[in-house]
mmCIF file of C-alpha atoms in Angstrom:
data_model
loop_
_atom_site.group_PDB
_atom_site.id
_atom_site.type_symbol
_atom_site.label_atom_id
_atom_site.label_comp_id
_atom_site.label_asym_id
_atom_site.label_seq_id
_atom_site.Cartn_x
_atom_site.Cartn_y
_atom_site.Cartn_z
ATOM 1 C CA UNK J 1 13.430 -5.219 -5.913
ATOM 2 C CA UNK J 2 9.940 -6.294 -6.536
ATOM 3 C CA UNK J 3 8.602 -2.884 -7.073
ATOM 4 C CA UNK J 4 6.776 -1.769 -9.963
ATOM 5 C CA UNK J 5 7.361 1.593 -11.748
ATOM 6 C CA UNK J 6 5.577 4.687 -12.283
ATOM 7 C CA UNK J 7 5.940 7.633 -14.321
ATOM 8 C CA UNK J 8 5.724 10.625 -14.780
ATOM 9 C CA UNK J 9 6.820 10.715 -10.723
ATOM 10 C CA UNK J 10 5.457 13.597 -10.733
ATOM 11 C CA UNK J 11 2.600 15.282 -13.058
ATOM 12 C CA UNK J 12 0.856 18.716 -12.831
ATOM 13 C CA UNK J 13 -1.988 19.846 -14.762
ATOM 14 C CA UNK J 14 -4.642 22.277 -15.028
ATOM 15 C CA UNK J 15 -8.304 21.610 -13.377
ATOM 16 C CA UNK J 16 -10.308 19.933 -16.583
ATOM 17 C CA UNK J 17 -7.690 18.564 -18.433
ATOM 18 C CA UNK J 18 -6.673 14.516 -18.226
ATOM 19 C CA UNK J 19 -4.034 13.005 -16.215
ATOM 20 C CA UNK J 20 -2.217 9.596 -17.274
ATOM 21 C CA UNK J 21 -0.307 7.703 -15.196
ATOM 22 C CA UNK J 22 1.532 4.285 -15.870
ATOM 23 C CA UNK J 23 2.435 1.459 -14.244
ATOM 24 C CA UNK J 24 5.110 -1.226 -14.915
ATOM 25 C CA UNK J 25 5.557 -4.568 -12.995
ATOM 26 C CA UNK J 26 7.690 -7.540 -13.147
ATOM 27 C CA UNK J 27 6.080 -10.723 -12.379
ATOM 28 C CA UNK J 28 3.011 -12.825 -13.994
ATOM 29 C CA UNK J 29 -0.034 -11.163 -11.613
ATOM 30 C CA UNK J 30 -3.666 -12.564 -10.985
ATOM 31 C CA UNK J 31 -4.579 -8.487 -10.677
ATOM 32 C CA UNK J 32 -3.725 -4.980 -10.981
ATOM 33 C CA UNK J 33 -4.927 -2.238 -8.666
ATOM 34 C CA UNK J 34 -4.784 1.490 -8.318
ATOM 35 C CA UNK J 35 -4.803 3.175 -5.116
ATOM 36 C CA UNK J 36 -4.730 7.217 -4.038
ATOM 37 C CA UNK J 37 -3.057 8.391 -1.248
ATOM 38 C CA UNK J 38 -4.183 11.725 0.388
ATOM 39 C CA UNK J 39 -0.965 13.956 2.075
ATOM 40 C CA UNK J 40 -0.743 12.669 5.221
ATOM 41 C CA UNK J 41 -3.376 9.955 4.655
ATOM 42 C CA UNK J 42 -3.444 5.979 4.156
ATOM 43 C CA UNK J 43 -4.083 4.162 0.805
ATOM 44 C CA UNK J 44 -7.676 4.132 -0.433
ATOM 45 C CA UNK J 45 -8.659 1.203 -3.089
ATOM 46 C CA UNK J 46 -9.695 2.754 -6.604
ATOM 47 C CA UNK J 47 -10.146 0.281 -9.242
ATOM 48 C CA UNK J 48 -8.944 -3.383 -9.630
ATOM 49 C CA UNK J 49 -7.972 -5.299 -12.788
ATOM 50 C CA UNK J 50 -7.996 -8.983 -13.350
ATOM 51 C CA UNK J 51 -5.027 -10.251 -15.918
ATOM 52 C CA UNK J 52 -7.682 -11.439 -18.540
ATOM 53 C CA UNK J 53 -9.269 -8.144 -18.729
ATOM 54 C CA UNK J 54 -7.750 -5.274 -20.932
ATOM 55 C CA UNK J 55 -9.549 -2.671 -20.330
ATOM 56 C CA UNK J 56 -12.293 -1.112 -17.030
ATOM 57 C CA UNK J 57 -13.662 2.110 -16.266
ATOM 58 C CA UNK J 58 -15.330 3.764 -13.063
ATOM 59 C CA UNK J 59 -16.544 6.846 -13.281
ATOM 60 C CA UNK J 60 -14.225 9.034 -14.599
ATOM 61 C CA UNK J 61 -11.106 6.512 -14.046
ATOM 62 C CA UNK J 62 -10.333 4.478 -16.937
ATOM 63 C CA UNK J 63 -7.840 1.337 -16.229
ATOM 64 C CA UNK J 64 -5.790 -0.485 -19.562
ATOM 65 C CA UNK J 65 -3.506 -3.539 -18.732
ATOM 66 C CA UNK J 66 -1.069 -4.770 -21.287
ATOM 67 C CA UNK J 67 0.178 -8.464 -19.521
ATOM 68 C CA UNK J 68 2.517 -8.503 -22.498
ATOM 69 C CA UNK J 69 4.009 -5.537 -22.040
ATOM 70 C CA UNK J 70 3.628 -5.990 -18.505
ATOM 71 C CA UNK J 71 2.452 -2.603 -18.032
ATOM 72 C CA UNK J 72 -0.614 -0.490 -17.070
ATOM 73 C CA UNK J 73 -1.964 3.028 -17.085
ATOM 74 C CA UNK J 74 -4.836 4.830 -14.953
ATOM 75 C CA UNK J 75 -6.588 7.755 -16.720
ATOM 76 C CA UNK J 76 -8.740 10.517 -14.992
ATOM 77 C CA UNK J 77 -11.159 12.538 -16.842
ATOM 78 C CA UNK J 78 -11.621 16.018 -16.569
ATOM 79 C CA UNK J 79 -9.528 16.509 -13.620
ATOM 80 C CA UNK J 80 -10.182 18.194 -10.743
ATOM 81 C CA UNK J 81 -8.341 19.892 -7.730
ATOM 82 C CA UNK J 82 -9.689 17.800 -5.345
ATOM 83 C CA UNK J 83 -7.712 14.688 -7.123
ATOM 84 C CA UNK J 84 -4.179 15.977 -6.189
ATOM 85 C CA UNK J 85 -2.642 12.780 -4.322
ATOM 86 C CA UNK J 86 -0.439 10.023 -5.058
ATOM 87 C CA UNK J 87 -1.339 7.586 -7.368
ATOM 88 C CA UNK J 88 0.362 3.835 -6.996
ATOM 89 C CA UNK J 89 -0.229 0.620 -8.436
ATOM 90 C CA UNK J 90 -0.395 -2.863 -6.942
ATOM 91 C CA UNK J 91 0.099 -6.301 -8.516
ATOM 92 C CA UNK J 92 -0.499 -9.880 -6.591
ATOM 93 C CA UNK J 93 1.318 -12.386 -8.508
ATOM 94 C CA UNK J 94 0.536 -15.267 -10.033
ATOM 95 C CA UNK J 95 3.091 -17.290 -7.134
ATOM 96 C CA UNK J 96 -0.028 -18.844 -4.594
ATOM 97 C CA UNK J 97 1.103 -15.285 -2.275
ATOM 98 C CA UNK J 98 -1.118 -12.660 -1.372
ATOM 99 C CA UNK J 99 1.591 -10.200 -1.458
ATOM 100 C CA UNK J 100 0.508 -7.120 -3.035
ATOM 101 C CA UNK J 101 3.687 -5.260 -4.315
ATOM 102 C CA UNK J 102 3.348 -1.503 -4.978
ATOM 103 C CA UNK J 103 4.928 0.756 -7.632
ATOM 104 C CA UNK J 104 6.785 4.197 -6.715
ATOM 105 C CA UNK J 105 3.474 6.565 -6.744
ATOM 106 C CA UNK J 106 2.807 9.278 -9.595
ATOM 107 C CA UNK J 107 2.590 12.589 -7.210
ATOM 108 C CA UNK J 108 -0.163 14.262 -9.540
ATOM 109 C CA UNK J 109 -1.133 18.054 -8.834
ATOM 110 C CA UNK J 110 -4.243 19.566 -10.328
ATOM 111 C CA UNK J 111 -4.392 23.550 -10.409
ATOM 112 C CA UNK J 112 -7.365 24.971 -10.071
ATOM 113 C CA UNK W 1 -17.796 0.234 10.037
ATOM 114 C CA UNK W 2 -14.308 1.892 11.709
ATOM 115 C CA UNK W 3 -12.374 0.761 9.154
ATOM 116 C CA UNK W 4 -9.147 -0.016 10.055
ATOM 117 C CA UNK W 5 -7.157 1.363 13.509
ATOM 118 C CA UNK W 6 -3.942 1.963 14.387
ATOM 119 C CA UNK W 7 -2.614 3.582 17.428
ATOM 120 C CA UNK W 8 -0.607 5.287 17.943
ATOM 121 C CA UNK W 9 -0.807 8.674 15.241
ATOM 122 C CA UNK W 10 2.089 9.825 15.682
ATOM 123 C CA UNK W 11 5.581 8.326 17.828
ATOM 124 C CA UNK W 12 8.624 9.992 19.144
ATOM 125 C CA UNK W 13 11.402 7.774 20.778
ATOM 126 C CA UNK W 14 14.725 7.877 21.472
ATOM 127 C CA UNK W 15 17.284 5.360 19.600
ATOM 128 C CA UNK W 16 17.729 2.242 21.232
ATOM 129 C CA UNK W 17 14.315 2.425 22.813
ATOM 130 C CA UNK W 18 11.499 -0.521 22.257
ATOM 131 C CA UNK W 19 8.169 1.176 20.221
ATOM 132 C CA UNK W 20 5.376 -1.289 19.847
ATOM 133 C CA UNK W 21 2.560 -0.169 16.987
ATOM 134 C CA UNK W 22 -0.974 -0.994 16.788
ATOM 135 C CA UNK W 23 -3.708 -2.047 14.580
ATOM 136 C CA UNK W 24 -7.382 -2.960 14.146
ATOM 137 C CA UNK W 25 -8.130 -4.922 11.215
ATOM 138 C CA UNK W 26 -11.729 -4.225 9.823
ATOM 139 C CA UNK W 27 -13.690 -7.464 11.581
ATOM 140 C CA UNK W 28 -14.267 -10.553 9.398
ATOM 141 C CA UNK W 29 -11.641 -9.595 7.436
ATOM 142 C CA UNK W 30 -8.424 -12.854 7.642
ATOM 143 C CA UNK W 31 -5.143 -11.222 5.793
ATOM 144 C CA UNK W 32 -3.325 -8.613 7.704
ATOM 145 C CA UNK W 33 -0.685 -6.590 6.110
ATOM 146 C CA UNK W 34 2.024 -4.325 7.869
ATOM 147 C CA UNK W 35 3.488 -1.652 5.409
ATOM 148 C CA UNK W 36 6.240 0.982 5.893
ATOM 149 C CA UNK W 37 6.291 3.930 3.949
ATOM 150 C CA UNK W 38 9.137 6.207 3.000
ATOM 151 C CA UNK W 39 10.365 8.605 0.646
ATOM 152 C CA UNK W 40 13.506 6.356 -0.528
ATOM 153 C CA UNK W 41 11.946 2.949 -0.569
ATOM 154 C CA UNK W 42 8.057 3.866 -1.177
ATOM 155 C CA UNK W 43 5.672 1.292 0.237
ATOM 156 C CA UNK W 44 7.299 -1.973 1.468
ATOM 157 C CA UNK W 45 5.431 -4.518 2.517
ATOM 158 C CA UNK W 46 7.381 -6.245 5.916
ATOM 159 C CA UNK W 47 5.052 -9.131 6.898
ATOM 160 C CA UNK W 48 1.494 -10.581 6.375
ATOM 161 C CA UNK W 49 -0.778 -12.898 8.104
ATOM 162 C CA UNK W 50 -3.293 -15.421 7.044
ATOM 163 C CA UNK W 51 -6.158 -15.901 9.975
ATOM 164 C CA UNK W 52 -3.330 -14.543 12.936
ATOM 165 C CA UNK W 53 -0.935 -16.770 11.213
ATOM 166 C CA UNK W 54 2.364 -15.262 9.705
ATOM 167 C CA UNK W 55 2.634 -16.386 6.263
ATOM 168 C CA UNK W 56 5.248 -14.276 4.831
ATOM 169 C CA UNK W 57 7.995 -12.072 6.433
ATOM 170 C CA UNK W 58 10.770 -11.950 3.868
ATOM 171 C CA UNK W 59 10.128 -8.158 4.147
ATOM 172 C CA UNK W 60 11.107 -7.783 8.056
ATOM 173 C CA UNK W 61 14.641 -5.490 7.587
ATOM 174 C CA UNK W 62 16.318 -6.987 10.840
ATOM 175 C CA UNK W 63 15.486 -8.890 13.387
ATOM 176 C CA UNK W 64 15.033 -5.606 15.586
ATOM 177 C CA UNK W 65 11.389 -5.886 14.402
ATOM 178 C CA UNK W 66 8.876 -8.642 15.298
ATOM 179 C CA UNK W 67 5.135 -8.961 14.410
ATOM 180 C CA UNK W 68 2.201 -10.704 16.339
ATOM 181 C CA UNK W 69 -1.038 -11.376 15.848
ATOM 182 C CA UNK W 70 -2.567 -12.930 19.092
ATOM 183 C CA UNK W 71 -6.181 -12.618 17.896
ATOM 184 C CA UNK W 72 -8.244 -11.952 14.778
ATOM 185 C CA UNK W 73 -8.877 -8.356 16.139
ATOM 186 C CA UNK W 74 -5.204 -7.301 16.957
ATOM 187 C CA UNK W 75 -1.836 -6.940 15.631
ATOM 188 C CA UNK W 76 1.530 -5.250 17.195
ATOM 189 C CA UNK W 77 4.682 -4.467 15.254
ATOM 190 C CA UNK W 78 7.676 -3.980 17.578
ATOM 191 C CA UNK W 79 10.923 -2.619 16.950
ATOM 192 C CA UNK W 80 13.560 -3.156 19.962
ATOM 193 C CA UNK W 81 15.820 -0.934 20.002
ATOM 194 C CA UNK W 82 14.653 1.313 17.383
ATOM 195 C CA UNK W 83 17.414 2.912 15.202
ATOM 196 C CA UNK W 84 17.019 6.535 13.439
ATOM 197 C CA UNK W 85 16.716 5.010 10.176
ATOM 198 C CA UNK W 86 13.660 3.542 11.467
ATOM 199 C CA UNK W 87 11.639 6.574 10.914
ATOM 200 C CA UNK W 88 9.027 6.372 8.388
ATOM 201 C CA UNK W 89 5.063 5.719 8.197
ATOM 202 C CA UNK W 90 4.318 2.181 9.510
ATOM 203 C CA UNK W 91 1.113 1.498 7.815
ATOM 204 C CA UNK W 92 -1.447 -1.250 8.663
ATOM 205 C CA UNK W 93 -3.798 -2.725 5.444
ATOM 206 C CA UNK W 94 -6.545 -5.899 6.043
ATOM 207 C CA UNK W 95 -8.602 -7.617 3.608
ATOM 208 C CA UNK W 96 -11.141 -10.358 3.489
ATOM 209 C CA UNK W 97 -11.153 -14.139 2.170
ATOM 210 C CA UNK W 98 -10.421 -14.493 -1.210
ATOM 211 C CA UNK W 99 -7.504 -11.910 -1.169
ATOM 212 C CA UNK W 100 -6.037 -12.540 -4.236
ATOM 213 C CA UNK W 101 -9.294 -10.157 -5.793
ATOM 214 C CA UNK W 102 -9.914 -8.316 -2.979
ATOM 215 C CA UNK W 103 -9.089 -4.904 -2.538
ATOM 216 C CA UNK W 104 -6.935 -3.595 0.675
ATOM 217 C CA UNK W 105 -7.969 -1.103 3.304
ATOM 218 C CA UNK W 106 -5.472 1.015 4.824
ATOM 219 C CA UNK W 107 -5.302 2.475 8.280
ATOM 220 C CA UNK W 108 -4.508 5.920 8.884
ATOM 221 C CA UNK W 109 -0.721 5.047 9.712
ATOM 222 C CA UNK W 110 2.060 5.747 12.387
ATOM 223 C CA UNK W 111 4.135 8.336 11.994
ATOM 224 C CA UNK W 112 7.404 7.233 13.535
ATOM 225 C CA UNK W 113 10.208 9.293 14.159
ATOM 226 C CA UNK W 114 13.396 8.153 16.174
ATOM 227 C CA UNK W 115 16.106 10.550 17.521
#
């Protein structure tokens, strides 16, 4: 399978505290994106990552990519209810396709 | 902008009946991506296409499913006859020129159950 990884599969925390979530891939990629699914809902775009970048924050998401490792991990700051959802990962590879492959999902629960 | 549409929301067939999905890509935008989404497998991508051309299908399970894209504003995904293990979220994603760095947008998904 070309599917990444994920863990934790599932995380829960309490409203404030930080969630991490990592990512592991396979192939050379040209980029690295995170996307949050809503129960019920279709894929929203979070934050992309180019393979010569290391590290990129938005807001309170914080993105690292480690090509060597071939791994990644999405951090959210002081966490909030409202950010319980699914959490995948996406790599496009480096092979001249546009086929974004996504990981497993991290199911992440915030308590309020 | 409507962002991307699919019809129908939800589908219940029988097994061994033809179910056709829908989808709007967001205009302007030239890749096309059908998805399906289920607990066991996650999110597997089954074909996409390059300005209504299909460029990659590898992910199309049988030949019970076809894709088309006649114009730049429409896609269908058929399955014929549909099978049980069909059921899962059928998920429709575009994005614009340039894909490789460009971000996806998701419709809102078919929920497709077969009996």
């Amino acid at each position: 399978s070309q599917q990444g990884e994920e863990d934790p599969q599932a995380l829960s925390i309490q409203e404030g505290e930080n969630a991490t979530m990592n990512c592991s891939y396979k192939t050379s990629i040209n980029n690295l994106q995170w996307y949050r699914q809503n129960s019920g809902r279709g894929l929203v775009h979070l934050i992309l990552i180019r393979s010569n970048e290391r590290e990129k924050h938005s807001g309170r998401l914080r993105v690292t990519l480690d090509t060597s490792k071939k791994s990644s991990s999405l951090l959210i700051t002081a966490s909030r209810a409202a950010d319980t959802a699914s959490y995948f990962c996406a790599t496009v590879s480096t092979s001249g396709t546009y086929k974004y492959i996504f990981g497993t999902g991290t199911r992440l629960k915030v308590l309020a | 902008d409507a962002g991307v549409i699919q019809s129908p929301r939800h589908e219940v067939t029988e097994m061994g009946q033809e179910v056709t999905l829908r989808c709007k890509p967001i205009s302007g935008h030239d890749y096309l991506f059908w998805y399906r989404q289920t607990m066991m497998r996650g999110l597997e991508l089954l074909i996409y296409f390059n300005n209504n051309v299909p460029i990659d299908d590898s992910g199309m399970p049988e030949d019970r499913f076809s894709a088309k894209m006649p114009n730049a504003s429409f896609s269908t995904l058929k399955i014929q006859p549909s099978e049980p293990r069909d059921s899962a979220v059928y998920f429709c994603a575009s994005s614009s020129q340039g894909a490789i760095n460009e971000k996806l947008f998701f419709g809102s998904g078919t929920q497709l159950s077969v009996l």
